[in-house]
Short mmCIF file of C-alpha atoms in Angstrom, two decimals:
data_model
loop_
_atom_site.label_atom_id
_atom_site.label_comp_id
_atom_site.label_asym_id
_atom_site.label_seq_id
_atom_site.Cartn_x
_atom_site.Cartn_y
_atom_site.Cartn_z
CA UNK P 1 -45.45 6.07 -14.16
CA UNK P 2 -43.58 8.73 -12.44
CA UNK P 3 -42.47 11.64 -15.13
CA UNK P 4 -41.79 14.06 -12.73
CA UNK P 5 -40.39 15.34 -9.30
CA UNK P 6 -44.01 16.65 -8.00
CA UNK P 7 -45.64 12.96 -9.35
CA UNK P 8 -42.35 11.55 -6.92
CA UNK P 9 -43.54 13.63 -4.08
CA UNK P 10 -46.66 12.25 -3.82
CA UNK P 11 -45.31 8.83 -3.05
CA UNK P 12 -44.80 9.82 0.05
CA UNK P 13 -48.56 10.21 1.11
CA UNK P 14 -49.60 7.25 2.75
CA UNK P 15 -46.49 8.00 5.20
CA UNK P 16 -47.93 10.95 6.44
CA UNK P 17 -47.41 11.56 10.59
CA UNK P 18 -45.24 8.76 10.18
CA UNK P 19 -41.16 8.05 10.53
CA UNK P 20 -38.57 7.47 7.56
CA UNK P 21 -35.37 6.94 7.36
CA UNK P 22 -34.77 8.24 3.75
CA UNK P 23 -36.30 9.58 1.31
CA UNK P 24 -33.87 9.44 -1.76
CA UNK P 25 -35.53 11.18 -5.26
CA UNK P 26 -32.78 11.19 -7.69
CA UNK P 27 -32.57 12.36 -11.37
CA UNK P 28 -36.68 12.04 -11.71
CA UNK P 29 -37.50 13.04 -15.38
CA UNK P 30 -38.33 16.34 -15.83
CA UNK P 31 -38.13 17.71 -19.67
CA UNK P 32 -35.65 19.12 -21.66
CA UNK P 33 -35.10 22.69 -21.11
CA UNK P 34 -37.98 22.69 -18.42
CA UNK P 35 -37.16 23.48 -14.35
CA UNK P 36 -38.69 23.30 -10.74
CA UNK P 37 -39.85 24.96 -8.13
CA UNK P 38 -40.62 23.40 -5.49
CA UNK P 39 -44.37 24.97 -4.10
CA UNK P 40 -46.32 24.15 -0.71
CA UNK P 41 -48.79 22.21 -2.99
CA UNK P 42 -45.70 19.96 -4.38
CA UNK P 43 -44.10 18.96 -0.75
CA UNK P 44 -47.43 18.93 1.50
CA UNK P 45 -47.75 15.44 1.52
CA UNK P 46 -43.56 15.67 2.44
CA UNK P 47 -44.18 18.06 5.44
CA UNK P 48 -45.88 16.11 6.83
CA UNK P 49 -43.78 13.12 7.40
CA UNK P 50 -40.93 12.73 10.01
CA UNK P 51 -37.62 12.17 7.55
CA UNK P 52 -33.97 11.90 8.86
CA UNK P 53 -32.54 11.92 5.48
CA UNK P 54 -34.12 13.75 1.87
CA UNK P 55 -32.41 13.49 -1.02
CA UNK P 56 -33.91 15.75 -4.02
CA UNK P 57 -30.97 15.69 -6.61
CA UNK P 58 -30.29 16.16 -9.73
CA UNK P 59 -33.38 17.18 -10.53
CA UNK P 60 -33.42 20.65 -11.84
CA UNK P 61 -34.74 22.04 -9.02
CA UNK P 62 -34.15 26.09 -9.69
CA UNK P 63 -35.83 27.56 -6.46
CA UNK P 64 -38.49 27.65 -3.68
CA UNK P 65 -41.84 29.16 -3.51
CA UNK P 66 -42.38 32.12 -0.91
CA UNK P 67 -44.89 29.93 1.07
CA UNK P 68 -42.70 26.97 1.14
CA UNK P 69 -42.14 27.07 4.90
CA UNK P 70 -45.58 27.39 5.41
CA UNK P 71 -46.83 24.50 8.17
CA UNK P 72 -44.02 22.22 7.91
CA UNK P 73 -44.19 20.76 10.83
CA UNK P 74 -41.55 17.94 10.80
CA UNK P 75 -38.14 20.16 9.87
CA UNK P 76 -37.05 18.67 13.94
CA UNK P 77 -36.52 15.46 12.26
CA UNK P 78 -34.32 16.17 9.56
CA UNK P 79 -30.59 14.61 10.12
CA UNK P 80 -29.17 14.61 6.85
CA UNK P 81 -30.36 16.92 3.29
CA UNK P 82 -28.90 16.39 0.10
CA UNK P 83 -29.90 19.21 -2.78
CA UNK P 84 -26.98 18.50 -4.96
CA UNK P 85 -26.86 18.69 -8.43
CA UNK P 86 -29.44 20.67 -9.27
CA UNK P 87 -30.03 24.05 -10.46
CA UNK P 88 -30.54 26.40 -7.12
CA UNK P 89 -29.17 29.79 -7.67
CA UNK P 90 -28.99 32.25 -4.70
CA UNK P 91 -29.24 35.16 -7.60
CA UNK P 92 -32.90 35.44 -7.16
CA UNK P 93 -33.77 37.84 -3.70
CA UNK P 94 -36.19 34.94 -2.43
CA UNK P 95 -34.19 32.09 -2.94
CA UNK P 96 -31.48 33.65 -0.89
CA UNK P 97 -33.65 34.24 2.30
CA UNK P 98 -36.10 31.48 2.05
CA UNK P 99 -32.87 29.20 1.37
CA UNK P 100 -31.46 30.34 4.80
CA UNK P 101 -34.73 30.37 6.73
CA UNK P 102 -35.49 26.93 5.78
CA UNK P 103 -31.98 25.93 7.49
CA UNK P 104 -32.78 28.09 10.29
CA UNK P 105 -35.90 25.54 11.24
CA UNK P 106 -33.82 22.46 10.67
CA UNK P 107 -33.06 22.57 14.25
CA UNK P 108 -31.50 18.48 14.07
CA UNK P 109 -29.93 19.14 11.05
CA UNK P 110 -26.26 17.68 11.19
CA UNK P 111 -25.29 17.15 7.55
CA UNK P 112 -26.18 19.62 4.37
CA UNK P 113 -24.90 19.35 0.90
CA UNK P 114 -25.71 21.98 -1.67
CA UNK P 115 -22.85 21.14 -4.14
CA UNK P 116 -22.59 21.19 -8.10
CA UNK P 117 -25.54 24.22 -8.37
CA UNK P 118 -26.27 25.41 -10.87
CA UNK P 119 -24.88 24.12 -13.80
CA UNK P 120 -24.96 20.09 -14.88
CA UNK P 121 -22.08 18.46 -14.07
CA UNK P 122 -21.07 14.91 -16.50
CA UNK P 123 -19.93 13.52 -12.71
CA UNK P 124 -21.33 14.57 -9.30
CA UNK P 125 -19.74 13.09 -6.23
CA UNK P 126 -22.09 12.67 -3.12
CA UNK P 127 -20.95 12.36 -0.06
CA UNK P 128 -20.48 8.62 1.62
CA UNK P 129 -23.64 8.52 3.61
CA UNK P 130 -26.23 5.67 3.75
CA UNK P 131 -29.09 5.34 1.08
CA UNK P 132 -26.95 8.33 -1.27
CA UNK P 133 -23.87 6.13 -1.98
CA UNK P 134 -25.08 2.24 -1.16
CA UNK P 135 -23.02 2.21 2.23
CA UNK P 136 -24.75 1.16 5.11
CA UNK P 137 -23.12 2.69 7.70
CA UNK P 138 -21.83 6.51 8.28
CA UNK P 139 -18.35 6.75 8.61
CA UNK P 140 -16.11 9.25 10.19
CA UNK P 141 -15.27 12.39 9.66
CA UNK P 142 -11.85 11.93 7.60
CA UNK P 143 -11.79 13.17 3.99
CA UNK P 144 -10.94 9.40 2.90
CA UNK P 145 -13.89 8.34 4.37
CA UNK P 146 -16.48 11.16 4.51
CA UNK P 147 -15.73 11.90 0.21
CA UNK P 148 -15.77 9.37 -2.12
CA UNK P 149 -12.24 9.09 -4.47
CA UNK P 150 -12.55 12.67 -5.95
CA UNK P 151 -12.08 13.29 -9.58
CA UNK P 152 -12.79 16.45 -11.23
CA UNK P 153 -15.43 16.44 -13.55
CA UNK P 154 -14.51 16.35 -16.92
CA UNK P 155 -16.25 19.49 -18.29
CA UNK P 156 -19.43 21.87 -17.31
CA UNK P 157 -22.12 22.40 -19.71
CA UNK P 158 -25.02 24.55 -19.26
CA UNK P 159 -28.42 23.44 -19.19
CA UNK P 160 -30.56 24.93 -21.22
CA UNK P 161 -33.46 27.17 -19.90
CA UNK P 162 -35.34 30.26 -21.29
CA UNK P 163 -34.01 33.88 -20.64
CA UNK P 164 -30.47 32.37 -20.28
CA UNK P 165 -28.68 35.06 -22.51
CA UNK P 166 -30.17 37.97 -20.27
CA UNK P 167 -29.54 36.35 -16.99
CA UNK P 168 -25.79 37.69 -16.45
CA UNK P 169 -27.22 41.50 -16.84
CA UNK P 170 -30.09 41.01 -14.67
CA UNK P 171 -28.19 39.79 -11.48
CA UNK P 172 -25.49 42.56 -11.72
CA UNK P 173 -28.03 45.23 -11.64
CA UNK P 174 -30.27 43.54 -8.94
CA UNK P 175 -27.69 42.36 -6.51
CA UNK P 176 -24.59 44.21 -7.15
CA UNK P 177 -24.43 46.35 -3.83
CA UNK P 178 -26.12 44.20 -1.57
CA UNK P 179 -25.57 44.48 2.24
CA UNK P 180 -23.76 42.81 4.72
CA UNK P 181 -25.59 39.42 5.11
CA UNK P 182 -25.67 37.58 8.91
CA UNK P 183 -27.01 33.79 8.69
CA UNK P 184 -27.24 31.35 11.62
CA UNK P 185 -26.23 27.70 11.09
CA UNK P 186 -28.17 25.00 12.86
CA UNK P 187 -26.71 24.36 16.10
CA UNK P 188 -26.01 20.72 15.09
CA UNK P 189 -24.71 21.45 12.00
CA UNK P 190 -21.55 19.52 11.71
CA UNK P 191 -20.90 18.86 7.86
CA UNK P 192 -21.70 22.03 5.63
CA UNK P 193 -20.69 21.51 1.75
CA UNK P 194 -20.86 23.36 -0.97
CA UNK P 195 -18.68 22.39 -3.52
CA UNK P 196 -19.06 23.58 -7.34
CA UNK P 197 -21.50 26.01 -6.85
CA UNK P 198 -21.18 29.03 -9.59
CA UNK P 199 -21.98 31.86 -10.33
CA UNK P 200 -21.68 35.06 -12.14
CA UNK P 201 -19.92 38.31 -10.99
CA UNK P 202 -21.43 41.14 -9.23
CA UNK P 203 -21.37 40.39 -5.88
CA UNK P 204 -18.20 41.14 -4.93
CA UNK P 205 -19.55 44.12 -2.70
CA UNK P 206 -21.31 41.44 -0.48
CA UNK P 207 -20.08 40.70 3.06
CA UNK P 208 -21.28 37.01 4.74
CA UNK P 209 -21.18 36.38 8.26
CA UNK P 210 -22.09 32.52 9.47
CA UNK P 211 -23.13 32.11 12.99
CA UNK P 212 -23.76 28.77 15.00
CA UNK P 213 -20.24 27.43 13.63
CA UNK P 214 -19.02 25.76 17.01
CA UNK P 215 -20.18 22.51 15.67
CA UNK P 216 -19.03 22.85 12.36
CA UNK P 217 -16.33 19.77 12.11
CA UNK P 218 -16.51 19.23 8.32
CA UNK P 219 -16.36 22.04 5.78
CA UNK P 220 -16.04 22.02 2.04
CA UNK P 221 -16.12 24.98 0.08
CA UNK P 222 -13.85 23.67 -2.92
CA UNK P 223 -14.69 25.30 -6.49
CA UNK P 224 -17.06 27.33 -4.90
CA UNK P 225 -17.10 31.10 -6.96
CA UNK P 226 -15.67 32.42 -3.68
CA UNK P 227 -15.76 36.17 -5.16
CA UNK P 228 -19.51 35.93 -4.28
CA UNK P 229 -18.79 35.68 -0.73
CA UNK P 230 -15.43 37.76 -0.61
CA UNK P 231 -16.07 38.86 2.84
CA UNK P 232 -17.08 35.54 4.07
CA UNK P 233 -16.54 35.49 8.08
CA UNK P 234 -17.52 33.21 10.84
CA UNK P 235 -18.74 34.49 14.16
CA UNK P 236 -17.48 32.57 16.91
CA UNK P 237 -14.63 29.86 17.20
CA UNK P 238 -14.73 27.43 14.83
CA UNK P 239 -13.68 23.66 16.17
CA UNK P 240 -13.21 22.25 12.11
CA UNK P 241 -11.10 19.31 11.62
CA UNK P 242 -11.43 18.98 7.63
CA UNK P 243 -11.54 22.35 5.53
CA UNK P 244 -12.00 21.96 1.59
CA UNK P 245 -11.25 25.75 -0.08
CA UNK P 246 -10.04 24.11 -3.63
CA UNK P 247 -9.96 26.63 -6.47
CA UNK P 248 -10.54 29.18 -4.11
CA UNK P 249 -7.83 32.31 -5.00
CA UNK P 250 -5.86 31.99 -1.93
CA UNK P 251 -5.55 35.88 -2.01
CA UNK P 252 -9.24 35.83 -1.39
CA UNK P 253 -8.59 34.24 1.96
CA UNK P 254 -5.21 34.57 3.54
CA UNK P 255 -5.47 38.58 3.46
CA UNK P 256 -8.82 38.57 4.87
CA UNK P 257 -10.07 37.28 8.29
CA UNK P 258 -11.25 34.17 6.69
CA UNK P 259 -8.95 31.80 8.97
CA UNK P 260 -9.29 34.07 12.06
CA UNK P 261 -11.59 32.09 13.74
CA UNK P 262 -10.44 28.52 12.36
CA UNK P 263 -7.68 27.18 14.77
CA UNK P 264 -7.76 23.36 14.93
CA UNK P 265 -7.87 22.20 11.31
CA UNK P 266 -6.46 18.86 11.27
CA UNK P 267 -7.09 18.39 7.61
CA UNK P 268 -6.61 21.51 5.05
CA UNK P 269 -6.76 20.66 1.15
CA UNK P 270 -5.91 24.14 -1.02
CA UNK P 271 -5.61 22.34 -4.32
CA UNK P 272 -5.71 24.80 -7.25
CA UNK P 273 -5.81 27.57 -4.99
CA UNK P 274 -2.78 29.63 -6.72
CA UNK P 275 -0.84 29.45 -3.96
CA UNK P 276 2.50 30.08 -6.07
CA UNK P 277 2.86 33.79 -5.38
CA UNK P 278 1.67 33.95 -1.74
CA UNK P 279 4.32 31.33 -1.00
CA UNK P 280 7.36 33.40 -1.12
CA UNK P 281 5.26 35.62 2.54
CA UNK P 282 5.83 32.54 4.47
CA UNK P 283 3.78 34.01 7.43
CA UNK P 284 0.48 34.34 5.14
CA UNK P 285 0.84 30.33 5.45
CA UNK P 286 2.94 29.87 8.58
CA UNK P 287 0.08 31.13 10.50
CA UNK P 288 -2.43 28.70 9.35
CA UNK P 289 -0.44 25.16 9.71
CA UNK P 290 0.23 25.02 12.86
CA UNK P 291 -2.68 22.52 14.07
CA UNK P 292 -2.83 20.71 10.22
CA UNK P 293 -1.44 17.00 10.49
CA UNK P 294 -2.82 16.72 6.51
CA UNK P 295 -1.96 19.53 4.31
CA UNK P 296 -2.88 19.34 0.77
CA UNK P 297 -1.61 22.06 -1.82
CA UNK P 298 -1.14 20.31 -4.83
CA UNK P 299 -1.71 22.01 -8.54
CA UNK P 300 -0.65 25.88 -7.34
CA UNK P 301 2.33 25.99 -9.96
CA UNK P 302 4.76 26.57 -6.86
CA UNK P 303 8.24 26.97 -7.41
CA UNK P 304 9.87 28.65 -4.36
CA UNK P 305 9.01 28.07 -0.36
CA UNK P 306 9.99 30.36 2.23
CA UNK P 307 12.69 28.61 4.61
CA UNK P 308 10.14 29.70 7.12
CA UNK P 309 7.18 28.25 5.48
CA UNK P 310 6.35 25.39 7.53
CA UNK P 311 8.55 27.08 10.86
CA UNK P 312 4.81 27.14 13.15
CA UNK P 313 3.48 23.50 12.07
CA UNK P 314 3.96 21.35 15.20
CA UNK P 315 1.68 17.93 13.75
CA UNK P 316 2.00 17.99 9.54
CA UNK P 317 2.79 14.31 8.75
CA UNK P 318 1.41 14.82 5.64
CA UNK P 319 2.05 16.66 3.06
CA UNK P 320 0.64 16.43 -0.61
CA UNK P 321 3.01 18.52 -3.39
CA UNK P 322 1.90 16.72 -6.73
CA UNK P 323 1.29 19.28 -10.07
CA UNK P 324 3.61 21.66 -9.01
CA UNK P 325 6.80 22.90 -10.36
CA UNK P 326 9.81 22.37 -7.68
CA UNK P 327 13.11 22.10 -8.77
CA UNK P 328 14.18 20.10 -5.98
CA UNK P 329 12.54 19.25 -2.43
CA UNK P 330 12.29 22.78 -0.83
CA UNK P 331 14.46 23.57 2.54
CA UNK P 332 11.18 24.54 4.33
CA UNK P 333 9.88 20.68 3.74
CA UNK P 334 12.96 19.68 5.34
CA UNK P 335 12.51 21.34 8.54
CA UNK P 336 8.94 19.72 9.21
CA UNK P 337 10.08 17.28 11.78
CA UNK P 338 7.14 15.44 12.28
CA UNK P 339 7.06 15.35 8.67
CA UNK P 340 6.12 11.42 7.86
CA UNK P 341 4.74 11.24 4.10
CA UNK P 342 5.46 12.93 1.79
CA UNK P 343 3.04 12.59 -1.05
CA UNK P 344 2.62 12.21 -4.92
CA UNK P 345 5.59 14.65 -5.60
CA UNK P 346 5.95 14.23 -9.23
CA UNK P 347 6.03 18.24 -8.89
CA UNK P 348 10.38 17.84 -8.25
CA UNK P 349 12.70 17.84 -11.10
CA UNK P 350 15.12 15.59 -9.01
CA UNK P 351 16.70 12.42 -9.92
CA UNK P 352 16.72 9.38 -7.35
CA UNK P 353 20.39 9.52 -5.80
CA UNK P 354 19.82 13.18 -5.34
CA UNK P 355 16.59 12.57 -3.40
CA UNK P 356 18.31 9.59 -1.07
CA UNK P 357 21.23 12.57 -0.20
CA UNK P 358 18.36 15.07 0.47
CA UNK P 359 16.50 12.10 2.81
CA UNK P 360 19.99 11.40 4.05
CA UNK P 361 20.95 15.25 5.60
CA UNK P 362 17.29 15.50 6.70
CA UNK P 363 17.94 12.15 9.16
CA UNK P 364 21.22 13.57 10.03
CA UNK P 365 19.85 17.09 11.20
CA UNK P 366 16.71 14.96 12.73
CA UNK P 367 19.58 12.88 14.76
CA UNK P 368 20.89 15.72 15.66
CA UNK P 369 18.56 17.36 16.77
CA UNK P 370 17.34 14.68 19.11
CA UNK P 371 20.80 14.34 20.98
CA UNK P 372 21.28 10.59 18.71
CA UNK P 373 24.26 9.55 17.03
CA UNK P 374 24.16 9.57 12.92
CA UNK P 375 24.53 6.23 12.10
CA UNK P 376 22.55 4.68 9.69
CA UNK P 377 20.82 2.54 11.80
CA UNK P 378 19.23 6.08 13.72
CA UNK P 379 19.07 7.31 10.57
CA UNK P 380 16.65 4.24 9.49
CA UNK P 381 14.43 4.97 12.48
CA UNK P 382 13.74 8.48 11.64
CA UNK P 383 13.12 8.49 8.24
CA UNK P 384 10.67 5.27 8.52
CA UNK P 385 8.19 5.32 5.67
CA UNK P 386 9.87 8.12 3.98
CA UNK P 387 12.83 6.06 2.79
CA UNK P 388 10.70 3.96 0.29
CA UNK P 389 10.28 7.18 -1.53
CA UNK P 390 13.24 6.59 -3.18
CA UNK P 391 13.12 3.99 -5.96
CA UNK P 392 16.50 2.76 -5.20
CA UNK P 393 16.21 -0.19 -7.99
CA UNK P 394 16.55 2.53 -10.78
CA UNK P 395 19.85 3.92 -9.20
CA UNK P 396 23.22 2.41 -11.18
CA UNK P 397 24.47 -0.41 -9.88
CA UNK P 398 28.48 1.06 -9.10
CA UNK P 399 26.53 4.62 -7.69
CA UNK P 400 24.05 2.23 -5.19
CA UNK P 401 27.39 0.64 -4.07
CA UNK P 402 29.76 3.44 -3.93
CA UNK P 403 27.00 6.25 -2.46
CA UNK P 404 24.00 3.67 -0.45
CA UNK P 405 25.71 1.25 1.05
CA UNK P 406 27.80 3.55 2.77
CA UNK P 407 25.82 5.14 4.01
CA UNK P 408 24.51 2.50 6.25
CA UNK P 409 21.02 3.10 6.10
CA UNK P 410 19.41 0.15 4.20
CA UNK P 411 19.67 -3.13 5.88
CA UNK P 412 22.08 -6.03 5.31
CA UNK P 413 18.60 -8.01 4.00
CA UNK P 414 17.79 -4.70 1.68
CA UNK P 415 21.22 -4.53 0.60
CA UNK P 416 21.71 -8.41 -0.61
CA UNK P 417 18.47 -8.53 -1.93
CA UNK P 418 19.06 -5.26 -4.12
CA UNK P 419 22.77 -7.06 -5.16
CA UNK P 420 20.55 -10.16 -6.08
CA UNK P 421 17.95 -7.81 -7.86
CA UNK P 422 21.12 -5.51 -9.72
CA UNK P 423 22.79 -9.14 -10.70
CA UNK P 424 19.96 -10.53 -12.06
CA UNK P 425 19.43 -13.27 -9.75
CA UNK P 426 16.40 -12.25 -8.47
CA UNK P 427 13.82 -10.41 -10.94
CA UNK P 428 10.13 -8.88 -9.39
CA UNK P 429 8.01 -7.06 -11.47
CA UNK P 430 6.75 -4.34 -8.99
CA UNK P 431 9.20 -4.04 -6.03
CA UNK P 432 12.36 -5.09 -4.12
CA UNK P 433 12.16 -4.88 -0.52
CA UNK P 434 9.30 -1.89 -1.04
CA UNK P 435 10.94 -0.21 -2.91
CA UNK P 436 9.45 0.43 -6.52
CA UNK P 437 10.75 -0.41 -9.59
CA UNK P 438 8.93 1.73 -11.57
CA UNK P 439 10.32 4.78 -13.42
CA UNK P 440 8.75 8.08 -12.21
CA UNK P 441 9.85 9.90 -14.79
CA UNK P 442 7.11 11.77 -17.35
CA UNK P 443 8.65 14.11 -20.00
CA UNK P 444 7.61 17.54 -20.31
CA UNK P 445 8.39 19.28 -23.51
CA UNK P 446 8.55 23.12 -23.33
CA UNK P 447 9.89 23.49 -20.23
CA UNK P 448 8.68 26.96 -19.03
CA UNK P 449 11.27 27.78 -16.30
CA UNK P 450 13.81 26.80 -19.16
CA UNK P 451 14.96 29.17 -21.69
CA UNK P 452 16.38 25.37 -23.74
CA UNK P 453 14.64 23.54 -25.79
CA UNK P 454 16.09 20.53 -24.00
CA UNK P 455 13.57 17.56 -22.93
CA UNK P 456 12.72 17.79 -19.00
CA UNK P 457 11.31 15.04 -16.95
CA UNK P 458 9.08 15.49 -13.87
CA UNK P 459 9.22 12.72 -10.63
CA UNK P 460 6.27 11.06 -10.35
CA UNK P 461 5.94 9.56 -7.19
#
């Protein structure tokens, strides 16, 4: 019977100077209140077998022994490492070197994930790679692929462990004015994440540089205590195409060189990043957009965009506003002309005629702007997609026919089929002709940016 992490380890011993393709120990029993470290005596057996992917999680792992890295002699044939869940601080001296030597011999590393230290988490999400998540295959490097359907963890508890109450003291006065910090990356690195690692203050003195980034395609830093790392830099240009910095105080990185180095971001997610305030300096954004096709900022309590906002983004066909508080779709949204979803927005206080007029001048200037005439039919073609947005079926029948039809936009098809759906001769539960039936609205008592008492409703799209 295997009760613990160093009886797991010894599995591995009739493998020894052989190949594996994983080595997966998950949530191995270890007793309340107790913790690991993992010693040269606990992985010899390990070190000596050729693994492309380990997988120690969840398994209250708390550090590494100083002689850890002591005749290891297969750290080549590591592809993938998984130490998530688990409770790995970088507060102790030792941890924080040995934790970056150890990566500094992983010279075939390509994928590392250190999330959810070091504090238990009721729900850990692993990334989608085979043996961790039952998928055979890798898949690429797109946040709907890479990361599972993400859903924040309900609450944090701590685990219990002795000498808890005097930790918090302790690391202020042994770390507080530590040096600037350089660390190199292995040169195949390609996915780095660390997402929902805590920690305490005191380090806010602390500089980080990360070298070895070329490679770097896939970072996630989301819910990471990013004070730790306040002067977090990269040395060298960075070639990322997804960047995670969730929960991160956008402060803490749009007035420091943070993005300096980080140029063709195809996919940038800054949920819950309190990006209210820093949107009414449109170039603190502006600056950062202009290679994003996917741009993510939903949950920053935004109310007001710069005109300007968006005026450097050349490829943002996405855009994700849900959890905010708009009072209507923001000019600056309206000048994204590649713009082609946009998604979730049941941030806008708008109601659904209002938001078919806003689609409406939006084709019209597109038109324009193109040289094309404004009828509806050229109107059609640019909004594509966008159009079924607009849950048409919950307009008034005598406001659809005196302010749609008009307009020329929908089809003759759309058009008699709505008539059928308005007169009752045709009924559907979900949809007619795409577009949803539906109502968006949610009410929201207490209105903040209201001094009435008067019920408010946000769109849920």
């Amino acid at each position: 019977m295997i009760c613990s992490l160093s009886d797991a380890l010894k599995i591995v011993f009739p493998f020894q100077n052989k190949s594996m393709q994983a080595v997966i120990f998950k949530q191995i029993g270890t007793p309340p209140g107790n913790s690991v470290v993992l010693t040269e005596t606990m992985v010899s057996y390990l070190k000596n077998v050729c693994i492309k992917t380990l997988v120690l999680a969840e398994n209250d792992i708390v550090g590494l022994a100083p002689n850890i890295l002591a005749a290891f002699h297969n750290a080549h044939c590591f592809n993938t490492i998984v130490l998530s869940g688990n409770r790995f601080s970088m507060i102790s001296g030792s941890n924080y070197g040995l934790f970056f030597a150890l990566l500094n011999q992983l010279t075939n590393l390509e994928i590392f994930d250190f999330s959810y230290n070091p504090v238990k988490y009721n729900k850990i999400q692993y990334l989608k790679i085979p043996y961790v998540c039952r998928t055979n295959h890798f898949q690429p490097l797109e946040e709907k692929k890479l990361i599972q359907e993400f859903q924040t963890p309900r609450h944090v508890k701590r685990k219990s462990d002795h000498g808890n109450q005097c930790i918090e003291s302790k690391l202020k006065s042994d770390i507080q004015d530590r040096p600037h910090k350089t660390f190199a990356l292995p040169n195949k690195l390609h996915t780095l994440r660390m997402s929902y690692y805590l920690s305490v203050d005191g380090y806010n003195n602390q500089r980080l540089t990360l070298k070895n980034v070329s490679n770097l395609r896939h970072l996630d830093f989301s819910y990471f205590q990013m004070n730790v790392f306040k002067g977090i830099t990269f040395d060298g240009q960075m070639n990322l195409e997804h960047l995670d910095v969730s929960g991160i105080d956008s402060k803490l990185l749009l007035e420091t060189p943070f993005f300096n180095s980080i140029t063709s971001i195809s996919t940038l997610i800054m949920r819950d990043a309190n990006l209210g305030q820093i949107f009414r300096d449109s170039d603190l954004v502006s600056n950062i957009v202009s290679t994003v096709n996917k741009f993510d900022i939903s949950g920053n309590s935004i109310w007001y965009m710069n005109e300007f906002t968006f005026s450097n983004s050349k490829k943002l066909k996405h855009l994700i506003l849900s959890n905010n508080i708009l009072l209507k779709i923001p000019l600056a949204v309206t000048h994204i002309d590649t713009l082609e979803i946009l998604d979730k927005a049941d941030s806008i206080l708008i109601d659904e005629l209002t938001l078919f007029k806003t689609l409406d001048k939006w084709a019209t200037a597109q038109c324009k702007l193109k040289d094309k005439n404004t009828s509806g039919e050229e109107k059609r073609q640019e909004l594509g997609p966008l159009l079924f947005q607009v849950r048409i079926p919950l307009i008034p029948l005598q406001t659809f026919s005196d302010e749609i039809v008009g307009t020329g936009i929908l089809t003759n098809h759309e058009q008699l089929s709505l008539f059928k759906y308005y007169s009752g001769v045709e009924k559907s539960a979900t949809s007619v002709c795409g577009f949803c039936l539906k109502p968006r609205r949610q009410k929201i008592e207490d209105w903040t940016m209201e001094k009435s008492k008067k019920r408010s409703y946000i769109a849920n799209w």
